Amino acid sequence: MFTNSVFGFLRCFVLLAVAGGAAGGAAAGYPRDRLATYVWIGQGLLGTVNIWSPPELAERIRTGDVVADLLRPVNPVMAYLAADLGRFGYAAVTRLVIPIAVGAVAFDLYAPAHPVTYPLFVGSVLCATVVCFACRYLVNATAYWLLDSRGPQIGWVAVSSALSGMAFPLAFLPAPLTTALYLATPLPYLIQVPADVLVERHPPATMAAMVAGQVAWAAVMLAAARLVQRRAERRVVIQGG
């Protein structure tokens, strides 16, 4: 939480400087208060959504310990998802709330004007966590074939950091690229969408549609994770087991 807060100050001052140099004091449609809120929400979501989770599954595949997971009467994807949702509940209280509180002390943050924004934000963060879990599961599952998943892990960290809205709002990118990211990848639904919901960048109906997009991507990515898991169980000899 301390590290998140330190980087929150760094990111916030950088993006506020960008807004200060933009016409009207707003960068890509984000006024200063919404931009500051966007930064601190992103710092809180980083640990809540858990983009940079340790590769536990990949390590269990490498050592062969994953055989114990396969012997249990619960699908491994659902078992790991249940554990991740438990982690999410704790992180929402600590990793999400505290950085926002730190930002609120040091900066003028934006308070949502529509009551519906609050339940939408809660649902959006939950959906983002499920989407992120499924993405990480797929990255970890490459160890079934590669044994060493460090390459895919590094690629995931680089891509998710740049294109999820964590480093900067995706509205800073050219419009065609931003549209392609929303339509073709789940990445904007990790950080960008929950942050935009809370700062009310769009009308409530549009925000609800964005959360619906998260639900769709969660279903697609979980189905992909289960498909990859089934293929691994049929085709792969587990290292050490």
Coordinates of C-alpha atoms in Angstrom, one line a residue:
M1 CA 0.0 0.0 0.0
F2 CA 2.9 2.3 0.8
T3 CA 4.5 1.6 -2.6
N4 CA 1.2 2.1 -4.4
S5 CA 0.8 5.5 -2.7
V6 CA 4.3 6.7 -3.6
F7 CA 3.7 5.8 -7.2
G8 CA 0.3 7.4 -7.0
F9 CA 1.9 10.8 -6.2
L10 CA 4.4 10.4 -9.1
R11 CA 1.7 9.4 -11.6
C12 CA -0.7 12.1 -10.4
F13 CA 1.7 15.0 -10.7
V14 CA 2.8 13.8 -14.2
L15 CA -0.8 13.6 -15.5
L16 CA -1.8 16.8 -13.8
A17 CA 1.1 18.4 -15.6
V18 CA -0.3 17.0 -18.9
A19 CA -3.7 18.5 -18.0
G20 CA -2.1 21.8 -17.2
G21 CA -0.6 22.0 -20.6
A22 CA -3.8 21.0 -22.4
A23 CA -6.4 23.4 -23.7
G24 CA -8.9 24.3 -21.0
G25 CA -7.0 22.4 -18.4
A26 CA -8.5 19.0 -19.4
A27 CA -6.5 16.2 -20.9
A28 CA -8.4 13.9 -23.4
G29 CA -11.7 15.1 -21.7
Y30 CA -10.5 14.5 -18.1
P31 CA -10.5 17.7 -16.0
R32 CA -8.0 17.9 -13.2
D33 CA -10.2 16.5 -10.4
R34 CA -11.3 13.5 -12.5
L35 CA -7.8 12.9 -13.7
A36 CA -6.5 12.8 -10.1
T37 CA -9.3 10.5 -9.2
Y38 CA -8.5 8.3 -12.1
V39 CA -4.9 7.9 -11.0
W40 CA -5.7 7.0 -7.4
I41 CA -8.5 4.6 -8.4
G42 CA -5.9 2.9 -10.7
Q43 CA -3.4 2.6 -7.9
G44 CA -6.1 1.0 -5.7
L45 CA -7.3 -1.3 -8.5
L46 CA -3.8 -2.5 -9.2
G47 CA -3.7 -4.7 -6.1
T48 CA -7.5 -5.4 -6.1
V49 CA -7.8 -6.7 -9.7
N50 CA -4.3 -8.2 -9.2
I51 CA -2.8 -7.8 -12.6
W52 CA 0.7 -8.7 -11.3
S53 CA -0.2 -11.8 -9.4
P54 CA 2.7 -14.3 -8.7
P55 CA 2.6 -17.2 -11.2
E56 CA 1.4 -19.8 -8.6
L57 CA -0.3 -22.1 -11.1
A58 CA 2.7 -22.0 -13.5
E59 CA 5.0 -23.0 -10.7
R60 CA 2.7 -25.9 -9.7
I61 CA 2.7 -27.1 -13.3
R62 CA 6.5 -26.9 -13.5
T63 CA 7.0 -28.9 -10.3
G64 CA 4.2 -31.4 -11.0
D65 CA 2.2 -30.4 -7.9
V66 CA -0.7 -29.5 -10.2
V67 CA -1.5 -33.2 -10.3
A68 CA -3.1 -32.8 -6.9
D69 CA -5.4 -30.1 -8.3
L70 CA -6.4 -32.4 -11.1
L71 CA -7.4 -35.1 -8.7
R72 CA -9.8 -32.9 -6.8
P73 CA -13.5 -33.1 -7.8
V74 CA -13.6 -29.4 -8.6
N75 CA -12.6 -27.9 -11.9
P76 CA -9.2 -26.2 -11.4
V77 CA -10.4 -23.0 -13.1
M78 CA -13.3 -22.7 -10.7
A79 CA -11.2 -23.7 -7.7
Y80 CA -8.6 -21.0 -8.4
L81 CA -11.3 -18.5 -9.2
A82 CA -12.9 -19.1 -5.8
A83 CA -9.6 -18.5 -4.1
D84 CA -9.0 -15.3 -6.1
L85 CA -12.5 -13.9 -5.3
G86 CA -11.7 -14.5 -1.6
R87 CA -8.5 -12.5 -2.1
F88 CA -10.5 -9.8 -3.9
G89 CA -12.8 -9.4 -0.9
Y90 CA -9.9 -8.6 1.4
A91 CA -8.0 -6.5 -1.1
A92 CA -11.1 -4.3 -1.7
V93 CA -10.9 -3.2 1.9
T94 CA -7.2 -2.7 2.0
R95 CA -5.6 -2.2 -1.4
L96 CA -8.5 -0.3 -2.9
V97 CA -9.8 1.9 0.0
I98 CA -6.5 3.1 1.5
P99 CA -4.8 4.5 -1.6
I100 CA -8.0 6.4 -2.5
A101 CA -8.0 7.8 1.1
V102 CA -4.4 8.9 0.7
G103 CA -5.2 10.6 -2.6
A104 CA -8.2 12.3 -1.1
V105 CA -6.0 13.9 1.6
A106 CA -3.5 15.3 -0.9
F107 CA -5.6 16.1 -3.9
D108 CA -9.1 17.4 -4.9
L109 CA -10.8 14.2 -6.0
Y110 CA -14.0 13.9 -8.0
A111 CA -17.1 12.6 -6.1
P112 CA -19.7 10.8 -8.3
A113 CA -22.9 12.8 -8.8
H114 CA -25.2 9.9 -9.7
P115 CA -26.2 7.4 -7.0
V116 CA -26.2 4.6 -9.6
T117 CA -22.5 5.0 -10.1
Y118 CA -21.6 3.4 -6.8
P119 CA -23.2 0.0 -7.4
L120 CA -22.0 0.1 -11.0
F121 CA -18.5 0.6 -9.8
V122 CA -18.7 -2.3 -7.3
G123 CA -20.0 -4.5 -10.1
S124 CA -17.3 -3.2 -12.5
V125 CA -14.5 -3.9 -10.1
L126 CA -15.8 -7.5 -9.5
C127 CA -16.1 -8.1 -13.2
A128 CA -12.6 -6.7 -13.8
T129 CA -11.2 -9.1 -11.2
V130 CA -12.8 -12.1 -12.9
V131 CA -11.6 -11.0 -16.4
C132 CA -8.1 -10.4 -15.0
F133 CA -8.1 -13.8 -13.3
A134 CA -9.0 -15.6 -16.5
C135 CA -6.3 -13.7 -18.5
R136 CA -3.7 -14.7 -15.8
Y137 CA -4.9 -18.3 -15.8
L138 CA -4.3 -18.5 -19.6
V139 CA -0.8 -17.0 -19.2
N140 CA 0.0 -19.4 -16.4
A141 CA -1.4 -22.4 -18.4
T142 CA 1.2 -21.9 -21.1
A143 CA 3.5 -23.8 -18.6
Y144 CA 1.6 -27.0 -19.5
W145 CA 3.4 -26.8 -22.9
L146 CA 6.4 -24.7 -22.2
L147 CA 7.2 -25.7 -18.5
D148 CA 8.9 -22.3 -18.1
S149 CA 6.3 -19.5 -18.4
R150 CA 8.5 -16.6 -17.7
G151 CA 8.4 -15.3 -21.3
P152 CA 4.5 -15.2 -21.4
Q153 CA 4.5 -13.7 -17.9
I154 CA 6.8 -10.9 -18.9
G155 CA 4.8 -10.3 -22.1
W156 CA 1.6 -10.1 -20.0
V157 CA 3.1 -7.6 -17.6
A158 CA 4.2 -5.4 -20.4
V159 CA 1.0 -5.5 -22.4
S160 CA -1.4 -5.2 -19.5
S161 CA 0.6 -2.3 -18.0
A162 CA 0.5 -0.3 -21.2
L163 CA -3.0 -1.1 -22.6
S164 CA -5.2 -1.7 -19.6
G165 CA -5.4 2.0 -18.7
M166 CA -3.1 1.6 -15.7
A167 CA -0.2 3.8 -16.9
F168 CA -2.5 6.4 -18.6
P169 CA -6.1 6.8 -19.8
L170 CA -6.5 5.0 -23.1
A171 CA -8.2 8.1 -24.4
F172 CA -4.7 9.5 -24.8
L173 CA -4.2 7.1 -27.6
P174 CA -5.5 7.6 -31.2
A175 CA -9.2 6.9 -31.4
P176 CA -9.0 4.0 -33.9
L177 CA -6.5 2.2 -31.6
T178 CA -8.6 2.8 -28.5
T179 CA -11.7 1.4 -30.3
A180 CA -9.8 -1.7 -31.4
L181 CA -8.6 -2.4 -27.9
Y182 CA -12.2 -2.2 -26.6
L183 CA -13.6 -4.4 -29.3
A184 CA -10.8 -7.0 -29.7
T185 CA -9.2 -7.4 -26.3
P186 CA -10.2 -7.6 -22.7
L187 CA -7.4 -5.3 -21.6
P188 CA -9.5 -2.0 -21.2
Y189 CA -11.9 -3.8 -19.0
L190 CA -9.3 -4.4 -16.3
I191 CA -8.5 -0.8 -15.1
Q192 CA -9.9 1.7 -17.7
V193 CA -13.6 0.8 -17.4
P194 CA -13.9 0.7 -13.6
A195 CA -12.0 4.0 -13.4
D196 CA -14.1 5.6 -16.0
V197 CA -17.3 4.4 -14.2
L198 CA -16.2 6.0 -11.0
V199 CA -15.2 9.4 -12.5
E200 CA -18.4 9.4 -14.6
R201 CA -16.7 10.0 -17.9
H202 CA -19.8 8.8 -19.7
P203 CA -23.6 9.0 -19.0
P204 CA -25.0 6.3 -16.7
A205 CA -26.5 4.3 -19.7
T206 CA -23.1 4.2 -21.4
M207 CA -21.4 3.1 -18.1
A208 CA -24.0 0.3 -17.7
A209 CA -23.2 -0.8 -21.2
M210 CA -19.4 -0.8 -20.4
V211 CA -20.1 -3.0 -17.3
A212 CA -22.2 -5.3 -19.5
G213 CA -19.1 -5.6 -21.8
Q214 CA -17.1 -6.6 -18.8
V215 CA -19.6 -9.4 -18.0
A216 CA -19.4 -10.6 -21.6
W217 CA -15.6 -10.6 -21.6
A218 CA -15.6 -12.5 -18.2
A219 CA -17.7 -15.2 -19.7
V220 CA -15.5 -15.4 -22.8
M221 CA -12.2 -15.5 -21.0
L222 CA -13.4 -18.1 -18.4
A223 CA -14.7 -20.3 -21.2
A224 CA -11.3 -20.0 -22.9
A225 CA -9.5 -20.9 -19.6
R226 CA -11.7 -24.0 -19.2
L227 CA -11.1 -25.0 -22.8
V228 CA -7.3 -24.7 -22.4
Q229 CA -7.4 -26.6 -19.1
R230 CA -9.3 -29.5 -20.7
R231 CA -6.9 -29.7 -23.6
A232 CA -3.9 -29.7 -21.2
E233 CA -5.5 -32.5 -19.2
R234 CA -5.9 -34.6 -22.4
R235 CA -2.6 -33.9 -24.2
V236 CA 0.1 -33.1 -21.7
V237 CA 2.3 -35.2 -19.4
I238 CA 2.8 -33.2 -16.2
Q239 CA 6.4 -32.6 -15.3
G240 CA 7.3 -34.7 -12.3
G241 CA 3.9 -36.5 -12.1

